[in-house]
XYZ file of C-alpha atoms in Angstrom:
589
model
C -21.526 -24.193 24.884
C -24.920 -22.391 24.094
C -25.169 -18.625 24.468
C -28.417 -16.536 24.327
C -28.360 -12.625 23.934
C -30.888 -10.676 25.452
C -31.399 -8.772 22.049
C -33.179 -5.672 23.267
C -30.689 -5.099 25.966
C -27.900 -5.695 23.406
C -29.346 -2.949 21.000
C -29.774 -0.592 23.913
C -26.503 -1.006 25.303
C -24.724 -0.574 21.623
C -27.000 1.900 19.894
C -24.396 4.585 20.594
C -21.260 2.456 20.310
C -18.886 3.838 17.860
C -17.072 1.037 15.735
C -13.313 0.738 16.099
C -12.757 3.058 19.050
C -9.126 1.954 18.934
C -8.647 3.983 15.791
C -7.792 7.297 17.994
C -4.355 5.998 18.829
C -2.158 6.580 21.813
C 1.208 7.941 20.257
C 3.088 7.793 23.449
C 6.722 7.429 22.946
C 7.139 4.357 25.312
C 4.259 2.145 23.616
C 5.735 -0.606 21.231
C 5.923 0.415 17.613
C 5.476 -1.532 14.353
C 7.432 -0.755 11.309
C 5.453 -1.479 7.794
C 7.900 -1.186 4.868
C 5.913 -1.136 1.536
C 5.945 0.320 -2.044
C 9.901 0.408 -2.148
C 9.477 1.255 -6.110
C 12.864 1.469 -7.940
C 13.252 5.088 -8.369
C 14.248 4.977 -12.041
C 10.740 5.542 -13.611
C 6.947 5.456 -13.057
C 5.148 3.251 -10.616
C 3.160 0.362 -12.303
C 0.088 -1.519 -11.330
C 2.298 -4.210 -9.667
C 3.592 -1.368 -7.238
C 0.226 -0.526 -6.545
C -0.992 -3.842 -5.229
C 2.189 -3.569 -2.961
C 1.117 -0.350 -1.836
C -2.338 -0.862 -1.291
C -1.819 -4.061 0.697
C 0.753 -2.382 2.923
C -1.308 0.822 3.370
C -4.187 -1.041 4.348
C -2.365 -3.468 6.546
C -1.013 -0.462 8.620
C -4.376 0.970 8.784
C -5.778 -2.254 10.126
C -2.896 -2.424 12.873
C -3.896 1.060 13.604
C -7.256 0.265 14.164
C -6.025 -2.633 16.618
C -4.600 0.374 18.564
C -0.894 -0.205 17.423
C 1.745 2.726 16.911
C 2.908 2.333 13.387
C 5.732 3.716 11.313
C 5.316 3.287 7.606
C 8.507 3.123 5.503
C 9.180 3.349 1.858
C 12.669 1.986 1.039
C 14.307 3.598 -1.891
C 17.175 1.769 -3.783
C 18.793 4.619 -5.335
C 22.085 2.997 -6.031
C 20.787 -0.104 -7.987
C 21.159 -1.204 -11.288
C 17.777 0.051 -12.470
C 18.842 3.575 -11.663
C 22.194 3.230 -13.251
C 20.425 1.890 -16.505
C 18.541 5.094 -16.666
C 21.688 7.192 -15.940
C 23.519 5.298 -18.673
C 20.642 6.391 -20.975
C 21.102 10.148 -19.995
C 24.609 10.086 -20.292
C 25.499 7.941 -23.261
C 22.200 8.260 -25.451
C 21.064 11.666 -24.631
C 24.688 13.025 -23.932
C 23.546 14.984 -21.097
C 25.174 16.069 -17.942
C 23.489 17.175 -14.710
C 23.262 20.740 -15.820
C 21.480 19.957 -19.084
C 19.338 17.599 -17.351
C 18.310 20.264 -14.803
C 17.866 22.918 -17.371
C 15.275 20.766 -19.187
C 13.417 19.878 -16.000
C 10.722 22.075 -14.740
C 9.572 21.718 -10.985
C 6.447 23.312 -10.139
C 6.266 25.456 -7.032
C 3.144 23.481 -5.891
C 5.322 20.320 -5.191
C 2.512 18.462 -3.182
C 0.225 18.292 -6.511
C 2.406 18.476 -9.560
C 5.214 16.237 -10.701
C 8.426 17.563 -12.061
C 8.273 17.960 -15.952
C 11.112 16.722 -18.377
C 10.705 17.679 -22.029
C 7.059 18.194 -21.713
C 6.382 14.750 -19.879
C 6.147 13.997 -16.319
C 9.741 13.040 -15.183
C 8.857 9.336 -14.347
C 7.113 8.967 -17.574
C 10.238 10.100 -19.418
C 12.443 7.895 -17.467
C 10.024 4.988 -18.171
C 10.499 5.326 -21.922
C 14.331 5.962 -21.519
C 14.678 2.778 -19.368
C 12.811 0.711 -22.049
C 15.040 2.217 -24.750
C 18.273 1.488 -22.759
C 17.032 -2.077 -22.489
C 16.689 -2.442 -26.298
C 20.053 -0.646 -27.156
C 21.835 -3.132 -24.664
C 20.693 -6.236 -26.924
C 22.405 -4.405 -29.890
C 25.317 -2.740 -28.294
C 27.755 -4.668 -26.077
C 29.871 -1.338 -25.626
C 27.007 0.427 -24.218
C 25.968 -2.536 -22.004
C 29.513 -2.513 -20.585
C 28.973 1.134 -19.406
C 26.339 -0.314 -16.849
C 28.831 -1.750 -14.345
C 31.031 1.457 -14.595
C 28.131 3.717 -13.797
C 26.895 1.358 -11.184
C 30.202 1.175 -9.455
C 30.388 5.203 -9.532
C 26.900 5.414 -8.255
C 27.777 3.284 -5.341
C 30.992 4.923 -4.540
C 29.510 8.346 -4.421
C 31.007 11.913 -4.582
C 31.355 12.025 -8.113
C 29.417 13.653 -11.202
C 27.617 10.408 -12.162
C 26.577 9.745 -8.537
C 25.345 13.262 -8.250
C 23.323 12.898 -11.570
C 22.153 9.674 -10.490
C 20.877 11.096 -6.957
C 19.156 13.931 -8.842
C 17.103 11.303 -11.422
C 16.253 9.091 -8.369
C 15.019 12.036 -6.092
C 12.981 13.337 -9.024
C 11.276 9.983 -9.455
C 10.641 9.409 -5.893
C 8.875 12.847 -5.864
C 6.731 11.526 -8.706
C 5.813 8.164 -7.022
C 4.981 9.906 -3.795
C 2.277 11.984 -5.904
C 1.039 9.016 -7.612
C 0.575 7.122 -4.285
C -1.128 10.173 -2.649
C -3.817 9.981 -5.349
C -4.803 6.581 -3.708
C -4.468 8.197 -0.119
C -1.229 6.103 0.686
C 1.359 8.102 2.571
C 4.910 7.486 4.493
C 6.578 8.518 7.479
C 10.204 7.790 6.235
C 12.135 7.166 2.878
C 15.068 5.237 4.006
C 17.911 5.193 1.154
C 20.311 2.753 0.027
C 23.014 5.156 -0.297
C 22.992 5.732 3.466
C 23.121 2.431 4.234
C 26.405 2.165 2.097
C 28.094 5.366 3.052
C 27.238 4.972 6.718
C 28.772 1.478 6.576
C 25.673 -0.262 8.132
C 26.962 -3.577 6.784
C 30.344 -3.352 8.396
C 28.498 -3.091 11.850
C 26.059 -6.077 11.170
C 29.433 -8.114 9.744
C 31.162 -7.597 13.023
C 28.209 -8.813 15.043
C 27.551 -11.827 12.711
C 31.090 -13.003 12.997
C 31.159 -12.521 16.832
C 28.057 -14.654 17.273
C 29.386 -17.424 14.682
C 26.141 -17.112 12.529
C 28.354 -16.441 9.465
C 31.511 -18.375 8.228
C 34.180 -18.199 5.377
C 34.033 -20.879 2.883
C 37.396 -22.168 2.096
C 36.547 -24.710 -0.745
C 34.036 -25.748 -3.476
C 32.184 -23.216 -5.614
C 31.680 -20.829 -2.726
C 35.354 -20.557 -1.766
C 36.262 -17.162 -0.380
C 32.698 -16.256 0.289
C 31.123 -15.415 3.820
C 27.939 -17.615 4.051
C 24.874 -17.975 6.272
C 25.163 -21.475 7.965
C 21.627 -22.545 8.168
C 20.337 -25.335 6.069
C 16.533 -25.011 5.903
C 16.109 -25.053 2.062
C 16.921 -27.580 -0.720
C 16.311 -25.523 -3.374
C 18.033 -24.253 -6.514
C 21.461 -22.846 -6.956
C 19.894 -19.422 -6.794
C 18.534 -20.054 -3.370
C 21.785 -21.241 -2.211
C 23.520 -17.906 -3.529
C 20.699 -16.127 -1.359
C 22.700 -17.472 1.608
C 26.044 -15.948 0.588
C 26.350 -12.218 2.286
C 29.967 -11.470 0.922
C 31.059 -12.403 -2.345
C 34.721 -13.780 -2.791
C 35.678 -10.283 -4.350
C 34.659 -8.664 -1.177
C 31.215 -7.021 -2.355
C 28.334 -7.247 -0.317
C 24.964 -9.109 -1.590
C 21.545 -7.557 -1.407
C 20.718 -10.110 1.111
C 23.618 -8.946 3.250
C 22.489 -5.163 3.223
C 18.980 -6.536 3.935
C 20.026 -8.100 7.153
C 21.818 -4.882 8.160
C 18.889 -2.782 7.456
C 16.354 -5.215 9.049
C 18.627 -4.888 12.141
C 18.419 -1.041 12.056
C 14.637 -1.503 11.888
C 14.407 -3.446 14.837
C 16.774 -1.111 16.858
C 19.677 -3.614 17.197
C 22.195 -2.609 14.798
C 23.784 0.222 17.033
C 23.847 2.691 14.426
C 21.313 5.299 13.061
C 20.717 7.558 9.903
C 20.590 11.165 9.968
C 17.432 12.627 8.857
C 15.860 15.695 6.983
C 12.440 16.593 5.825
C 11.773 15.519 2.260
C 8.296 16.183 1.106
C 5.221 18.029 2.415
C 1.666 16.928 1.662
C -1.054 19.513 0.908
C -2.265 19.220 4.714
C 1.189 19.911 5.937
C 2.265 16.155 6.811
C 5.852 15.720 6.365
C 7.779 12.786 4.996
C 11.302 12.328 6.144
C 14.151 10.874 4.260
C 17.662 9.673 5.432
C 20.862 11.291 4.846
C 24.672 10.571 5.658
C 25.280 13.945 7.071
C 23.617 15.523 10.020
C 21.752 18.559 8.831
C 22.414 21.731 10.580
C 18.957 23.098 10.357
C 17.190 20.071 11.873
C 17.022 19.360 15.329
C 14.652 17.203 17.498
C 12.861 15.464 14.459
C 11.196 12.031 14.994
C 12.700 9.119 16.144
C 12.681 6.429 13.248
C 13.258 2.654 13.476
C 13.135 0.459 17.012
C 10.309 -1.334 15.847
C 9.009 -4.184 18.236
C 8.073 -6.026 14.727
C 8.914 -5.409 11.222
C 6.487 -6.152 8.190
C 8.168 -6.149 4.824
C 5.541 -6.081 1.976
C 7.537 -8.006 -0.928
C 6.157 -10.255 -3.581
C 6.463 -13.798 -3.335
C 9.594 -14.108 -5.532
C 11.566 -12.632 -2.800
C 10.341 -15.367 -0.209
C 13.638 -17.257 0.317
C 15.763 -14.145 0.814
C 13.328 -12.952 3.164
C 13.723 -16.099 4.944
C 17.423 -15.761 5.051
C 16.933 -12.363 6.451
C 14.512 -13.396 9.101
C 16.617 -16.380 10.113
C 19.870 -14.206 10.121
C 18.668 -11.646 12.575
C 17.071 -14.199 14.685
C 20.565 -15.911 14.737
C 22.241 -12.650 15.619
C 19.722 -11.739 18.532
C 17.649 -14.833 19.605
C 15.814 -12.545 22.082
C 14.216 -10.812 19.080
C 13.433 -14.307 17.223
C 12.047 -14.897 14.011
C 8.661 -13.592 14.745
C 9.976 -10.169 14.757
C 10.541 -10.131 10.884
C 7.336 -10.731 9.049
C 7.263 -11.093 5.201
C 3.960 -10.004 3.754
C 4.192 -11.553 0.320
C 1.849 -11.194 -2.637
C 1.404 -12.472 -5.955
C 1.674 -10.482 -9.289
C -0.754 -8.247 -11.005
C -1.883 -9.210 -14.808
C -4.371 -7.413 -17.177
C -7.371 -8.988 -18.894
C -7.357 -8.867 -22.601
C -10.037 -6.157 -22.516
C -8.180 -4.072 -19.949
C -4.956 -4.112 -21.985
C -6.796 -3.086 -24.957
C -8.496 -0.203 -23.295
C -5.047 1.112 -22.142
C -3.858 1.224 -25.609
C -1.784 -2.013 -25.855
C -1.952 -4.014 -29.094
C -3.594 -7.234 -28.348
C -3.208 -10.027 -30.882
C -5.878 -12.931 -31.438
C -3.652 -15.184 -29.424
C -3.504 -12.723 -26.500
C -7.255 -12.527 -26.371
C -7.404 -16.296 -25.777
C -5.228 -16.017 -22.841
C -6.596 -15.493 -19.388
C -4.424 -12.695 -18.674
C -1.383 -10.679 -20.088
C 1.840 -10.455 -18.291
C 3.714 -7.063 -17.999
C 7.287 -6.206 -18.439
C 8.845 -2.839 -17.319
C 12.261 -3.335 -18.796
C 10.309 -3.993 -22.185
C 8.015 -0.895 -21.657
C 4.978 -3.290 -21.576
C 3.403 -2.315 -18.466
C 0.384 -0.537 -16.988
C 1.630 3.104 -15.303
C -0.311 3.397 -12.049
C -1.206 7.137 -12.821
C -2.561 5.913 -16.324
C -4.735 3.338 -14.540
C -6.077 5.813 -12.039
C -6.940 8.329 -14.735
C -8.578 5.865 -16.725
C -10.687 4.773 -13.676
C -11.549 8.237 -12.854
C -12.571 8.768 -16.528
C -14.890 5.793 -16.619
C -16.339 6.706 -13.134
C -17.057 10.281 -14.296
C -19.096 8.878 -17.334
C -21.315 6.906 -14.846
C -21.585 9.812 -12.495
C -22.566 11.965 -15.306
C -25.215 9.490 -16.341
C -26.793 9.514 -12.788
C -26.198 13.016 -11.703
C -25.566 15.101 -14.621
C -27.198 18.313 -12.798
C -24.393 18.413 -10.252
C -21.544 20.682 -10.460
C -18.529 19.409 -12.264
C -16.104 19.747 -9.200
C -18.627 17.643 -7.151
C -18.898 14.887 -10.082
C -15.039 14.987 -10.337
C -14.654 14.404 -6.547
C -17.311 11.466 -6.708
C -15.705 9.933 -9.919
C -12.038 10.138 -8.010
C -13.485 8.386 -4.751
C -15.050 5.756 -6.981
C -12.050 5.132 -8.777
C -9.867 4.905 -5.745
C -12.466 2.764 -3.958
C -12.723 0.512 -7.150
C -9.035 -0.084 -7.337
C -8.364 -0.438 -3.685
C -11.199 -2.892 -3.018
C -10.246 -4.932 -6.253
C -6.605 -5.231 -5.237
C -7.645 -6.258 -1.532
C -10.534 -8.812 -2.095
C -8.374 -11.595 -3.343
C -5.783 -13.295 -0.973
C -2.173 -11.944 -1.105
C -1.359 -15.552 -2.667
C -3.740 -14.994 -5.665
C -2.530 -13.871 -8.910
C -4.997 -10.727 -9.819
C -6.240 -10.152 -13.411
C -7.438 -6.670 -13.392
C -10.493 -5.686 -15.552
C -11.926 -2.264 -15.701
C -15.481 -3.373 -16.076
C -15.491 -5.871 -13.279
C -13.696 -3.243 -10.874
C -16.079 -0.330 -11.440
C -19.386 -2.376 -11.532
C -22.200 -1.289 -9.214
C -23.074 -4.890 -8.467
C -21.331 -7.761 -7.051
C -18.179 -7.783 -5.011
C -16.661 -4.386 -5.836
C -15.689 -1.335 -3.921
C -18.564 0.617 -5.651
C -21.309 -1.689 -4.199
C -19.941 -1.315 -0.917
C -19.777 2.440 -1.231
C -23.009 2.635 -2.722
C -24.681 0.769 0.261
C -22.944 3.159 2.620
C -24.275 6.115 0.491
C -27.887 4.439 0.676
C -27.584 4.401 4.536
C -26.479 7.673 4.766
C -29.488 9.011 2.378
C -31.739 7.554 5.226
C -30.612 10.022 7.707
C -30.377 12.804 5.404
C -33.954 12.534 4.736
C -34.711 12.150 8.514
C -32.857 15.438 9.086
C -35.007 16.957 6.461
C -37.821 16.026 8.489
C -36.113 17.327 11.605
C -35.764 14.079 13.050
C -32.381 12.889 14.407
C -30.787 9.479 15.330
C -30.897 10.591 19.273
C -34.508 10.955 19.019
C -34.759 7.357 17.956
C -32.339 5.990 20.696
C -34.206 7.765 23.059
C -37.562 5.923 22.008
C -35.748 2.523 22.268
C -34.597 3.139 25.898
C -38.129 4.183 26.850
C -39.765 1.147 24.929
C -37.470 -1.772 26.100
C -37.835 -4.437 25.992
C -38.308 -4.908 22.218
C -38.980 -8.803 22.137
C -41.753 -8.719 19.719
C -39.757 -6.589 17.211
C -36.786 -8.866 17.498
C -38.376 -12.356 17.180
C -39.806 -14.343 14.442
C -38.382 -14.251 10.732
C -38.330 -10.606 10.301
C -36.655 -10.147 13.812
C -34.087 -12.802 13.237
C -32.937 -10.951 9.961
C -32.686 -7.671 11.752
C -30.650 -9.302 14.742
C -28.403 -11.105 12.339
C -27.502 -7.789 10.525
C -26.868 -6.111 14.007
C -24.649 -8.721 15.292
C -22.773 -8.767 11.673
C -22.119 -5.015 12.198
C -20.961 -5.458 15.657
C -18.184 -7.928 14.482
C -16.068 -5.220 12.710
C -13.628 -4.964 15.591
C -13.191 -8.596 15.744
C -12.902 -8.903 12.116
C -10.078 -6.200 12.012
C -8.220 -8.207 14.922
C -8.546 -11.482 12.607
C -7.041 -9.582 9.675
C -3.981 -8.353 11.582
C -3.528 -11.712 13.420
C -3.513 -13.529 9.962
C -1.613 -10.770 7.888
C -4.739 -10.822 5.572
C -6.541 -7.702 4.465
C -8.648 -9.748 2.345
C -10.618 -10.914 5.490
C -11.785 -7.202 6.223
C -12.724 -6.877 2.403
C -14.765 -9.821 2.507
C -16.510 -8.829 5.703
C -17.102 -5.312 4.273
C -19.059 -6.927 1.072
C -21.033 -9.128 3.254
C -22.179 -6.383 5.597
C -22.980 -4.263 2.460
C -24.908 -7.068 0.871
C -26.757 -7.929 4.206
C -27.636 -4.061 4.423
C -29.028 -4.027 1.009
C -31.275 -7.006 1.757
C -32.426 -5.197 4.930
C -33.346 -1.834 3.116
C -35.434 -3.678 0.465
C -37.191 -5.672 3.023
C -38.179 -2.773 5.292
C -39.684 0.557 4.591
C -37.703 2.241 7.280
C -39.012 6.024 6.632
C -42.760 5.215 6.312
C -42.727 2.228 8.960
C -46.007 2.952 11.042
C -45.080 1.163 14.051
C -42.957 3.657 15.947
C -41.335 1.009 18.014
C -40.232 -1.089 14.795
C -39.144 2.254 13.068
C -36.893 2.998 16.184
C -35.471 -0.391 16.166
C -34.852 -0.105 12.039
C -33.364 3.280 12.206
C -30.966 2.475 15.043
C -30.074 -0.668 13.132
C -29.277 1.233 10.039
C -27.024 3.692 12.031
C -25.180 0.769 13.664
C -24.568 -0.597 9.951
C -23.708 2.619 8.137
C -21.077 3.370 11.010
C -19.451 -0.003 10.805
C -19.572 0.034 7.028
C -18.032 3.425 7.048
C -15.365 2.565 9.388
C -14.477 -0.847 7.420
C -14.199 1.077 4.144
C -11.869 3.986 5.724
C -9.579 1.111 7.335
C -9.160 0.174 3.487
C -8.443 3.672 2.590
C -11.943 4.023 0.819
C -14.113 7.071 1.087
C -17.890 7.181 1.420
C -19.176 9.551 -1.441
C -21.833 12.001 -0.471
C -23.775 10.762 -3.515
C -23.647 8.180 -6.114
């Protein structure tokens, strides 16, 4: 089928169209909700660069869903009773010999909690825990007696209502506060923090277990290596023993596996568990937006709060190593409630982030000659070999500020710092988004902050360049409305929009008009990289357009009107695309 547009009519009808009109969402209570869970950092230490990929993917995907008119709830799952928290608690109790009172006395919590992290012994609380976690790991290898304390501490944490559990809750809560502040630097926010402790104490698993037995989707093994275990019955994987163990939901000793608890939690998210958490406000951002957290007891002072869960579809942003457990969760929930089906549970998987040898050196790591020959350097939080997210963001801001100083040294410092922050966030978010989710990312500072090539800075610069046209028109007391009026007076514009020059203009106009279509495609394919690629191509096309046409001094008034309206369509589409990726457009670059 051949389709031919009336180019002049198309421009006339779309000259004032706002890109992504669905960004203004309907928040009606009866509209279907989508739950997106991302970040989910163990609250035992500072977030690292691998967590940032998870968070940026999840945050951008929820923005894409909102741009498609969906009602979205963003959750950040807090595993506050896991072994990682237990290890840090072991460090505080047995290495530092601190109880809760001592820990509290050494901790300084700022009155401006939306900005400053709590401090411990002169360090950010999460940084102190980072070092302590690595220290505990090292001491385990040489001290079996210390290592034996892990199981004891873990049991006390899961049991709750004891001094060890209260200390663990304090540690986890302070780390969560730190993580929220870290992610806020990247414009990443949450609606709800569901906690593992409430899933345990409210006995979510018991309810799910009853339903699974009633529906025959779980059975008790009576012989073989899994004798005495309750196991999921599907056989869709021929993998390793480790994969087989993922289908065990209750061990022979009666303890519930992570997969079992995940199924119960997924059922709650989909509104089919028949139980609910209690909630209380936990954290308030600088603009007043509140984050809520789960609790096991109904707070007396909270009434009429938001309704959480009950998602039509749930997206879990978890790395590829968890693909098979996520498959068990998806199939398990679908077996219990076939009316929901497997499509209601979506695993948004992604690969790891590593560092280029140059980036590792810039962040202060000792890089051997052998490491320099490697394509990338892997990290290990347990060994303390990792890049803290805040360190990475701060380094990017420092590098970006040097670039801004070189270009606009005369600007006030606060303005330069704002632009440096916007460039740093744009560089990091775009770098993590431009690769498909299944690609291992090797982060490099020089590549990420480049003003040329496929980078966030290049896309931002193109939008800034487009905005500069309209700033200069404004200085001449000319507005976009004046040029739109001229277009409507002078239609048709066939002479301007034909030939090689006209074809180039038309191609740019049609590319700018495809933003809505691109956002729909990114949502349908669960792939934010589609939007990142589109944004770069639009930025690149606009730069060619900018070089080929002298927009502000064009003598043909009809052609100038076409050029100005085209530039306006592009800058609006480019700005909306960047906003959907969580990237701001600086005033100047």
